[in-house]
Short mmCIF file of C-alpha atoms and ligand atoms in Angstrom, two decimals:
data_model
loop_
_atom_site.label_atom_id
_atom_site.label_comp_id
_atom_site.label_asym_id
_atom_site.label_seq_id
_atom_site.Cartn_x
_atom_site.Cartn_y
_atom_site.Cartn_z
CA MET A 154 24.63 -6.59 3.26
CA PRO A 155 23.85 -6.87 6.94
CA GLY A 156 21.46 -9.66 7.90
CA ALA A 157 17.72 -9.38 8.47
CA PRO A 158 16.53 -7.53 11.55
CA LYS A 159 16.95 -9.67 14.59
CA PRO A 160 13.82 -10.51 16.61
CA GLN A 161 14.54 -9.61 20.21
CA GLY A 162 12.86 -9.54 23.55
CA GLY A 163 11.02 -12.42 25.12
CA GLU A 164 7.66 -12.59 26.77
CA GLY A 165 7.26 -9.73 29.18
CA THR A 166 10.70 -8.21 28.56
CA PRO A 167 10.18 -4.51 29.02
CA SER A 168 12.59 -2.29 27.11
CA ALA A 169 13.20 1.30 28.12
CA LYS A 170 16.13 1.59 25.80
CA ARG A 171 16.75 4.75 23.85
CA HIS A 172 17.23 4.50 20.09
CA ASP A 173 18.08 7.04 17.41
CA VAL A 174 15.00 6.11 15.38
CA VAL A 175 11.87 4.12 16.29
CA ILE A 176 9.88 2.88 13.30
CA CYS A 177 6.44 1.54 14.21
CA GLY A 178 5.11 -0.95 11.67
CA ALA A 179 7.14 -3.50 9.71
CA SER A 180 5.16 -3.54 6.48
CA PHE A 181 5.69 -1.67 3.20
CA ALA A 182 6.11 1.86 4.59
CA GLY A 183 8.01 0.94 7.75
CA LEU A 184 10.46 -1.41 6.07
CA THR A 185 11.33 0.99 3.26
CA ALA A 186 11.90 3.77 5.81
CA ALA A 187 14.23 1.46 7.74
CA ARG A 188 15.97 0.43 4.52
CA GLU A 189 16.77 4.07 3.70
CA LEU A 190 18.51 4.42 7.06
CA THR A 191 20.71 1.38 6.49
CA GLY A 192 24.39 2.14 6.65
CA SER A 193 23.85 5.55 8.24
CA GLY A 194 25.07 4.33 11.60
CA ALA A 195 21.74 5.21 13.23
CA ASP A 196 20.46 2.84 15.89
CA VAL A 197 17.09 2.00 14.34
CA ILE A 198 14.46 -0.22 15.91
CA VAL A 199 11.42 -1.49 14.00
CA LEU A 200 8.38 -2.52 16.06
CA ASP A 201 5.47 -4.65 14.88
CA ARG A 202 2.87 -6.72 16.68
CA TYR A 203 3.60 -9.65 14.34
CA GLU A 204 6.71 -11.27 12.90
CA ILE A 205 7.89 -9.73 9.64
CA GLY A 206 5.61 -10.66 6.71
CA GLU A 207 3.38 -12.83 8.89
CA ARG A 208 -0.01 -11.21 8.22
CA PRO A 209 -0.76 -10.22 4.62
CA THR A 210 -3.78 -8.00 4.00
CA SER A 211 -3.34 -7.35 0.34
CA ALA A 212 -3.81 -8.81 -3.15
CA CYS A 213 -0.23 -7.64 -3.74
CA GLY A 214 -0.61 -6.18 -7.21
CA ILE A 215 1.93 -3.49 -8.13
CA PRO A 216 3.39 -1.85 -11.26
CA THR A 217 6.23 -4.14 -12.32
CA ASP A 218 8.62 -1.21 -12.47
CA TRP A 219 8.29 -0.76 -8.72
CA LEU A 220 9.57 -4.30 -8.14
CA ARG A 221 12.37 -3.61 -10.58
CA ALA A 222 13.31 -0.30 -8.98
CA LEU A 223 13.52 -1.94 -5.57
CA GLY A 224 15.65 -4.77 -6.97
CA LEU A 225 12.95 -7.29 -6.07
CA MET A 226 12.14 -8.87 -9.44
CA GLU A 227 12.84 -12.30 -7.99
CA ILE A 228 9.56 -12.18 -6.03
CA GLU A 229 7.42 -11.54 -9.11
CA LEU A 230 4.78 -14.27 -9.55
CA GLN A 231 2.86 -13.11 -12.63
CA ARG A 232 2.95 -10.15 -14.99
CA PHE A 233 -0.01 -8.52 -16.79
CA PRO A 234 0.14 -6.22 -19.83
CA GLU A 235 -3.66 -5.78 -19.89
CA LEU A 236 -6.50 -4.99 -17.52
CA VAL A 237 -9.80 -6.77 -18.21
CA VAL A 238 -12.74 -4.61 -17.06
CA HIS A 239 -16.15 -6.27 -16.65
CA THR A 240 -19.27 -4.08 -16.55
CA PRO A 241 -22.96 -5.06 -16.73
CA GLY A 242 -22.94 -4.01 -20.40
CA GLY A 243 -19.87 -5.96 -21.52
CA THR A 244 -16.16 -6.64 -21.07
CA ILE A 245 -13.49 -4.20 -22.18
CA VAL A 246 -9.78 -5.00 -22.37
CA LEU A 247 -7.42 -2.11 -21.64
CA ASP A 248 -3.98 -2.39 -23.19
CA LEU A 249 -1.81 -0.84 -20.47
CA PRO A 250 1.25 1.36 -21.10
CA TYR A 251 3.17 -0.58 -18.43
CA THR A 252 2.71 -3.94 -16.77
CA PHE A 253 1.46 -4.88 -13.33
CA SER A 254 2.81 -7.82 -11.33
CA THR A 255 1.70 -9.89 -8.37
CA PHE A 256 3.91 -11.13 -5.55
CA ASN A 257 3.62 -12.67 -2.08
CA TYR A 258 3.50 -10.28 0.86
CA GLY A 259 5.87 -12.37 2.98
CA ASP A 260 8.49 -12.47 0.22
CA MET A 261 8.57 -8.70 -0.19
CA CYS A 262 8.74 -8.04 3.56
CA GLU A 263 11.47 -10.61 4.03
CA LEU A 264 13.66 -9.19 1.27
CA LEU A 265 13.15 -5.58 2.35
CA ALA A 266 13.98 -6.56 5.94
CA ARG A 267 17.09 -8.39 4.84
CA GLU A 268 18.46 -5.14 3.46
CA CYS A 269 18.01 -3.31 6.76
CA ASP A 270 20.52 -3.10 9.58
CA ALA A 271 17.75 -2.21 12.04
CA THR A 272 16.78 -4.27 15.04
CA PHE A 273 13.29 -5.78 14.99
CA GLU A 274 11.11 -6.39 18.01
CA THR A 275 7.59 -7.73 18.28
CA ALA A 276 5.57 -5.30 20.36
CA THR A 277 2.09 -3.85 20.12
CA VAL A 278 2.18 -0.07 19.99
CA THR A 279 -0.48 1.60 22.10
CA GLY A 280 0.35 5.31 21.99
CA ARG A 281 3.03 7.93 22.53
CA SER A 282 3.93 10.99 24.51
CA THR A 283 6.33 13.82 23.74
CA GLY A 284 8.59 15.26 26.41
CA GLU A 285 9.48 18.92 26.81
CA ASP A 286 12.88 18.19 25.29
CA GLY A 287 11.16 16.92 22.12
CA GLU A 288 12.05 13.30 22.89
CA ILE A 289 9.21 10.96 21.88
CA THR A 290 8.21 7.95 23.96
CA VAL A 291 6.41 5.16 22.13
CA GLU A 292 4.27 3.09 24.52
CA THR A 293 3.97 -0.63 23.82
CA ASP A 294 2.93 -3.82 25.59
CA ARG A 295 6.66 -4.53 25.98
CA GLY A 296 7.41 -1.24 27.64
CA PRO A 297 8.41 2.21 26.37
CA TYR A 298 10.85 3.03 23.57
CA THR A 299 12.26 6.53 23.27
CA ALA A 300 13.81 8.39 20.34
CA SER A 301 13.80 11.84 18.87
CA LEU A 302 12.94 10.42 15.43
CA VAL A 303 9.76 8.33 15.21
CA VAL A 304 7.80 6.97 12.23
CA ASP A 305 4.18 5.78 12.39
CA ALA A 306 3.84 3.19 9.62
CA LEU A 307 1.14 1.34 11.52
CA GLY A 308 -1.53 1.42 8.82
CA TRP A 309 -4.95 3.06 8.80
CA ARG A 310 -5.31 3.17 12.60
CA ARG A 311 -2.65 5.94 12.84
CA ILE A 312 -2.04 5.00 16.43
CA LEU A 313 0.57 7.67 17.19
CA ALA A 314 -1.75 10.53 16.22
CA ALA A 315 -2.76 12.87 19.04
CA ASP A 316 -6.42 12.21 18.26
CA LYS A 317 -5.79 8.41 18.35
CA GLY A 318 -6.50 8.03 14.63
CA PHE A 319 -9.63 6.96 12.77
CA GLN A 320 -12.56 5.03 14.11
CA PRO A 321 -14.73 3.28 11.52
CA LEU A 322 -17.36 3.76 10.38
CA ASP A 323 -17.46 7.56 10.29
CA ALA A 324 -14.15 7.97 8.51
CA PRO A 325 -12.90 8.17 4.92
CA LEU A 326 -12.17 4.46 4.78
CA THR A 327 -12.74 1.90 2.06
CA ARG A 328 -13.68 -1.58 3.18
CA ALA A 329 -12.01 -4.53 1.41
CA LEU A 330 -12.17 -8.29 1.69
CA GLU A 331 -10.75 -11.06 -0.47
CA VAL A 332 -10.45 -14.84 -0.64
CA HIS A 333 -7.33 -16.73 -1.74
CA PRO A 334 -8.46 -19.95 -3.44
CA THR A 335 -6.08 -22.26 -5.22
CA GLY A 336 -6.34 -21.68 -8.95
CA SER A 337 -4.79 -20.00 -11.92
CA SER A 338 -5.55 -17.45 -14.61
CA GLY A 339 -3.62 -15.29 -17.01
CA ASP A 340 -5.80 -12.19 -16.60
CA LEU A 341 -5.80 -9.25 -14.24
CA GLU A 342 -9.53 -8.51 -13.95
CA VAL A 343 -11.83 -5.99 -12.29
CA TRP A 344 -15.62 -5.80 -12.05
CA VAL A 345 -17.46 -2.49 -11.90
CA ASP A 346 -20.82 -4.05 -11.21
CA ARG A 347 -23.40 -3.22 -8.53
CA ARG A 348 -24.29 -6.90 -8.21
CA TYR A 349 -21.09 -7.19 -6.18
CA VAL A 350 -20.92 -3.79 -4.49
CA PRO A 351 -23.00 -0.60 -4.85
CA ALA A 352 -19.97 1.73 -4.82
CA GLY A 353 -16.61 0.07 -5.39
CA TYR A 354 -15.26 -2.75 -7.48
CA GLY A 355 -14.34 -6.41 -7.48
CA TRP A 356 -11.08 -7.95 -8.61
CA SER A 357 -9.31 -11.16 -9.50
CA PHE A 358 -5.52 -11.01 -9.20
CA PRO A 359 -3.85 -14.30 -10.14
CA ALA A 360 -0.63 -14.98 -8.25
CA GLY A 361 1.04 -18.22 -9.23
CA GLU A 362 -0.90 -21.06 -7.70
CA GLU A 363 -3.63 -18.95 -6.14
CA VAL A 364 -6.09 -16.33 -7.25
CA ARG A 365 -6.92 -13.34 -5.04
CA VAL A 366 -10.59 -12.53 -5.51
CA GLY A 367 -12.17 -9.69 -3.58
CA VAL A 368 -14.42 -6.68 -3.38
CA CYS A 369 -13.94 -3.21 -1.95
CA SER A 370 -16.57 -0.69 -1.00
CA TYR A 371 -15.85 3.04 -0.94
CA ASP A 372 -18.75 3.33 1.50
CA PRO A 373 -17.54 2.04 4.88
CA TYR A 374 -21.13 1.21 5.89
CA SER A 375 -21.54 -1.23 3.02
CA HIS A 376 -20.39 -4.78 3.88
CA VAL A 377 -18.32 -6.67 1.34
CA ARG A 378 -18.63 -10.28 2.48
CA ASP A 379 -21.66 -11.09 0.29
CA GLY A 380 -20.11 -9.43 -2.77
CA THR A 381 -16.82 -11.26 -2.29
CA ASP A 382 -18.61 -14.61 -1.90
CA LEU A 383 -20.78 -13.94 -4.96
CA LEU A 384 -17.82 -12.98 -7.15
CA ALA A 385 -15.85 -16.03 -6.01
CA ALA A 386 -18.89 -18.26 -6.68
CA ASP A 387 -19.41 -16.73 -10.14
CA LEU A 388 -15.77 -17.50 -10.92
CA GLU A 389 -16.21 -21.02 -9.49
CA HIS A 390 -13.58 -20.44 -6.84
CA GLU A 391 -13.61 -21.78 -3.31
CA GLN A 392 -14.41 -19.19 -0.65
CA VAL A 393 -11.38 -19.83 1.52
CA ARG A 394 -8.59 -17.95 3.30
CA TYR A 395 -10.41 -14.66 3.84
CA GLN A 396 -8.38 -11.57 4.53
CA GLY A 397 -9.43 -8.00 4.68
CA ASN A 398 -8.91 -4.61 6.17
CA TRP A 399 -9.86 -0.97 6.05
CA ILE A 400 -8.09 1.18 3.48
CA PRO A 401 -7.92 4.97 3.87
CA HIS A 402 -8.93 7.01 0.85
CA ARG A 403 -8.11 10.53 2.00
CA LEU A 404 -4.76 12.08 2.86
CA ARG A 405 -4.07 12.89 6.51
CA PRO A 406 -1.35 15.15 7.97
CA ALA A 407 2.04 13.61 7.23
CA THR A 408 3.66 14.89 10.43
CA GLU A 409 2.45 15.70 13.90
CA GLU A 410 4.47 16.81 16.93
CA GLY A 411 7.68 15.42 15.48
CA VAL A 412 6.17 12.07 14.36
CA PHE A 413 6.45 11.14 10.67
CA PHE A 414 3.46 9.24 9.22
CA ALA A 415 3.97 7.10 6.12
CA GLY A 416 1.70 4.83 4.09
CA ASP A 417 -1.87 4.13 5.17
CA SER A 418 -1.30 5.95 8.48
CA ALA A 419 -1.03 9.17 6.45
CA GLY A 420 -3.95 8.16 4.20
CA GLN A 421 -1.46 7.72 1.35
CA CYS A 422 -3.44 4.99 -0.40
CA LEU A 423 -4.78 5.98 -3.81
CA ALA A 424 -8.55 6.47 -3.87
CA LEU A 425 -10.59 4.79 -6.64
CA THR A 426 -8.17 1.88 -7.13
CA ALA A 427 -7.27 1.40 -3.43
CA GLU A 428 -3.68 0.87 -4.56
CA GLY A 429 -1.59 1.54 -1.47
CA ILE A 430 1.53 -0.59 -1.70
CA ARG A 431 3.62 1.54 -4.01
CA THR A 432 2.54 4.74 -2.25
CA ALA A 433 3.49 3.20 1.11
CA LEU A 434 6.87 2.21 -0.35
CA TYR A 435 7.29 5.66 -1.91
CA PHE A 436 6.44 7.74 1.15
CA GLY A 437 8.30 5.30 3.40
CA ILE A 438 11.41 5.96 1.31
CA ALA A 439 10.78 9.72 1.46
CA ALA A 440 10.41 9.67 5.26
CA GLY A 441 13.50 7.46 5.65
CA ARG A 442 15.60 9.84 3.54
CA GLU A 443 14.55 12.85 5.60
CA LEU A 444 15.36 11.06 8.86
CA ARG A 445 18.71 9.95 7.53
CA ALA A 446 19.56 13.57 6.70
CA VAL A 447 18.72 14.52 10.30
CA PHE A 448 20.86 11.76 11.72
CA GLU A 449 23.75 12.75 9.46
CA GLY A 450 23.46 16.36 10.61
CA TRP A 451 22.25 17.95 7.38
CA GLN A 452 19.03 19.24 8.91
CA THR A 453 17.11 19.43 12.17
CA ARG A 454 14.06 17.29 12.91
CA ASP A 455 11.79 20.30 12.47
CA GLU A 456 13.31 21.04 9.06
CA ALA A 457 12.88 17.40 8.07
CA ALA A 458 9.26 17.44 9.23
CA THR A 459 8.56 20.57 7.20
CA ARG A 460 10.25 19.15 4.10
CA TYR A 461 8.45 15.80 4.39
CA ALA A 462 5.07 17.47 4.98
CA GLU A 463 5.62 19.71 1.94
CA PHE A 464 6.68 16.73 -0.17
CA CYS A 465 3.52 14.84 0.80
CA GLU A 466 1.36 17.91 0.29
CA SER A 467 2.74 18.35 -3.24
CA HIS A 468 0.94 15.10 -4.16
CA ARG A 469 -2.48 16.29 -3.02
CA ARG A 470 -3.72 17.04 -6.54
CA GLY A 471 -3.11 13.50 -7.84
CA PHE A 472 -4.78 11.98 -4.79
CA GLY A 473 -7.63 14.50 -5.11
CA VAL A 474 -8.36 13.65 -8.76
CA LEU A 475 -8.65 9.96 -7.88
CA LEU A 476 -10.96 10.75 -4.96
CA PHE A 477 -13.12 12.85 -7.27
CA VAL A 478 -13.49 9.98 -9.76
CA GLN A 479 -14.14 7.56 -6.89
CA ARG A 480 -17.06 9.76 -5.80
CA LEU A 481 -18.31 10.07 -9.37
CA ILE A 482 -18.42 6.35 -10.25
CA PRO A 483 -21.52 5.47 -8.14
CA TRP A 484 -23.49 8.22 -9.92
CA ILE A 485 -22.86 6.80 -13.41
CA PRO A 486 -25.88 4.75 -14.58
CA PRO A 487 -24.70 1.11 -14.98
CA ARG A 488 -25.86 0.97 -18.63
CA LEU A 489 -23.43 3.81 -19.46
CA LEU A 490 -20.37 2.09 -17.97
CA ALA A 491 -19.59 -0.15 -20.95
CA PRO A 492 -19.91 2.64 -23.57
CA LEU A 493 -17.78 4.94 -21.39
CA PHE A 494 -15.07 2.31 -20.97
CA ARG A 495 -15.17 1.70 -24.76
CA ILE A 496 -14.47 5.39 -25.36
CA TYR A 497 -11.80 5.36 -22.66
CA ARG A 498 -10.11 2.30 -24.22
CA THR A 499 -8.52 4.58 -26.88
CA ARG A 500 -4.80 3.99 -26.65
CA ARG A 501 -3.95 7.67 -26.17
CA LEU A 502 -6.41 8.11 -23.32
CA VAL A 503 -5.32 4.95 -21.53
CA ASN A 504 -1.65 5.91 -21.87
CA LEU A 505 -2.28 9.47 -20.75
CA THR A 506 -4.26 8.53 -17.65
CA PHE A 507 -2.19 5.51 -16.62
CA ASP A 508 1.07 7.44 -17.03
CA ALA A 509 -0.33 10.26 -14.90
CA TYR A 510 -1.50 7.66 -12.40
CA LEU A 511 1.97 6.12 -12.16
CA ARG A 512 3.55 9.55 -11.75
CA VAL A 513 1.70 10.05 -8.44
CA ALA A 514 4.31 7.71 -6.98
CA PRO A 515 6.83 6.92 -9.73
CA PRO A 516 9.15 3.93 -9.43
CA ASP A 517 12.29 5.85 -10.39
CA PHE A 518 12.07 7.53 -6.97
CA ALA A 519 13.20 4.23 -5.47
CA ASP A 520 15.68 3.37 -8.15
CA ASP A 521 19.21 2.98 -6.89
CA GLY A 522 20.40 2.05 -10.38
CA SER A 523 21.33 -1.49 -9.44
CA ALA A 524 18.26 -3.33 -10.60
CA HIS A 525 18.20 -3.06 -14.36
CA ASP A 526 19.79 -6.21 -15.61
CA GLU A 527 16.54 -8.14 -15.85
CA GLU A 528 15.53 -9.41 -19.29
CA GLY A 529 12.06 -10.42 -20.53
CA PRO A 530 8.87 -8.78 -21.67
CA GLY A 531 9.06 -5.99 -19.11
CA LYS A 532 12.52 -4.94 -20.31
CA GLN A 533 11.54 -5.04 -23.98
CA GLN A 534 8.48 -2.95 -23.24
CA ARG A 535 10.50 -0.47 -21.21
CA ASP A 536 13.05 -0.16 -23.96
CA ALA A 537 10.35 0.33 -26.57
CA GLU A 538 8.13 2.77 -24.77
CA GLN A 539 10.38 4.33 -22.16
CA PRO A 540 7.64 4.56 -19.50
CA LEU A 541 8.36 6.10 -16.12
CA ARG A 542 9.70 3.43 -15.06
CA ALA A 543 -6.58 -9.97 7.95
CA GLU A 544 -7.00 -8.23 9.90
CA ARG A 545 -8.75 -11.12 11.73
CA ASP A 546 -11.18 -8.77 13.48
CA PHE A 547 -12.27 -7.30 10.24
CA VAL A 548 -12.99 -10.66 8.64
CA LYS A 549 -14.98 -11.67 11.70
CA ALA A 550 -17.00 -8.46 11.56
CA GLU A 551 -17.84 -9.17 7.93
C1 FAD B 154 -8.05 -6.92 0.73
C2 FAD B 154 -7.03 -5.87 0.32
C3 FAD B 154 -6.37 -5.99 -0.90
C4 FAD B 154 -5.44 -5.01 -1.28
N1 FAD B 154 -4.79 -5.17 -2.47
C5 FAD B 154 -3.87 -4.26 -2.83
C6 FAD B 154 -3.13 -4.45 -4.04
O1 FAD B 154 -3.29 -5.45 -4.74
N2 FAD B 154 -2.23 -3.49 -4.39
C7 FAD B 154 -2.02 -2.38 -3.62
O2 FAD B 154 -1.18 -1.55 -3.98
N3 FAD B 154 -2.68 -2.19 -2.46
C8 FAD B 154 -3.58 -3.12 -2.04
N4 FAD B 154 -4.23 -2.95 -0.85
C9 FAD B 154 -3.89 -1.78 -0.01
C10 FAD B 154 -2.56 -2.05 0.72
O3 FAD B 154 -2.59 -3.33 1.31
C11 FAD B 154 -2.25 -1.01 1.80
O4 FAD B 154 -2.47 0.28 1.28
C12 FAD B 154 -0.82 -1.17 2.26
O5 FAD B 154 -0.68 -2.41 2.91
C13 FAD B 154 -0.38 -0.03 3.18
O6 FAD B 154 0.93 -0.32 3.66
P1 FAD B 154 1.45 0.27 5.05
O7 FAD B 154 2.84 -0.18 5.20
O8 FAD B 154 1.14 1.71 5.14
O9 FAD B 154 0.50 -0.39 6.15
P2 FAD B 154 0.17 -1.91 6.45
O10 FAD B 154 0.55 -2.78 5.32
O11 FAD B 154 -1.25 -1.94 6.91
O12 FAD B 154 1.13 -2.27 7.67
C14 FAD B 154 0.93 -1.81 8.98
C15 FAD B 154 1.85 -2.62 9.87
O13 FAD B 154 1.68 -2.14 11.20
C16 FAD B 154 1.49 -3.23 12.08
N5 FAD B 154 0.65 -2.77 13.17
C17 FAD B 154 -0.60 -2.29 13.12
N6 FAD B 154 -1.01 -1.93 14.34
C18 FAD B 154 0.02 -2.18 15.18
C19 FAD B 154 0.23 -1.97 16.57
N7 FAD B 154 -0.72 -1.44 17.36
N8 FAD B 154 1.41 -2.30 17.10
C20 FAD B 154 2.39 -2.82 16.32
N9 FAD B 154 2.25 -3.04 15.03
C21 FAD B 154 1.08 -2.71 14.45
C22 FAD B 154 0.82 -4.30 11.24
O14 FAD B 154 1.03 -5.59 11.79
C23 FAD B 154 1.51 -4.11 9.91
O15 FAD B 154 2.68 -4.88 9.80
C24 FAD B 154 -5.17 -3.91 -0.43
C25 FAD B 154 -5.81 -3.80 0.80
C26 FAD B 154 -6.73 -4.78 1.18
C27 FAD B 154 -7.40 -4.66 2.52
#
């Protein structure tokens, strides 16, 4: 395997170099797109304002099978076969049809990057322009980068959009904040409780020697600092190492004027649960595969854009159902939550809904067939059931 992308460019080194592909954003979506292009011979550059894996903004919970499919089981910190749901009327334990795992953001980014033969440069992307020949120029604080194939994997800001992306608060954005105290637990827990947030939920995701405790609000106007502090205090955790960000909860166009958007920049985070890692990985892979086919001469950029847009569009129903339930939850009287979750707990219902939920972005899409030698509870379960397989500004504002 080629080595990790090589940081290049010193202070004030403008680059006007032309590349085959410019990928903006070196997180889940951007790195998987770059990984798909590895070995194609394309000259790929990945731009990010920070070093790879430097700034986590996530509790990093993911279906275990996604780690397995990417060949990244070594970064798994903890694995959970159950989800513990707390409501004002009681606690319900859901026996899940597949497990979830936690990992460290930096570990995943580092391993994904190591499997890329792209070049990496730190640069802050500010915008783009498209020439008459279709060539796209990405503007950055380190100068312009040009390519005919460009990916915006820059997160919710969607900086390469013609309309300059979203501006909170009048946008379909969920607000999320968490603390990372030292501690341990064996349970993956969520709280659907208006004491913490009027519309949204709280969580506790244990990850080795720390616990990630946070709150998200589907209403961007509703602050989450007090709810996060209250939940951490109730769990007797220190309120330290805050990190948070906006999370989109509605799909946005996946392509625009030759630019491919993947992950949060295309609104590809699942509403209701705010799970956006596996979808960013999934659509990053999809975008990378389309671009690779262009580079290898199988299709034109326009054909790739049409195919990618259609692929993304074909997921609208799954995303829409989750958005519908997200909008419904605040209308359910709190006293009804526990009885409803008790009805829902039925094994068939949980399996049906969680399997459908996983199928929105299934792990076998990423599977290259090389990552299935791992033993342990996950393997036994798979064999038995055959499942598909801070921002600093934000924290300050809170
Ligand atoms: C508190 C919190 C907890 C979460 N927990 C989970 C969870 O447990 N599981 C889950 O699945 N999802 C979770 N999410 C959602 C998940 O983090 C996102 O959906 C996911 O990170 C989206 O990945 P992405 O690659 O599209 O974008 P991002 O991860 O946001 O990456 C965007 C990249 O672009 C870079 N960038 C941004 N602007 C610029 C610029 N102008 N110039 C250059 N580079 C730039 C950033 O530095 C970053 O590297 C959580 C979100 C929050 C806020």
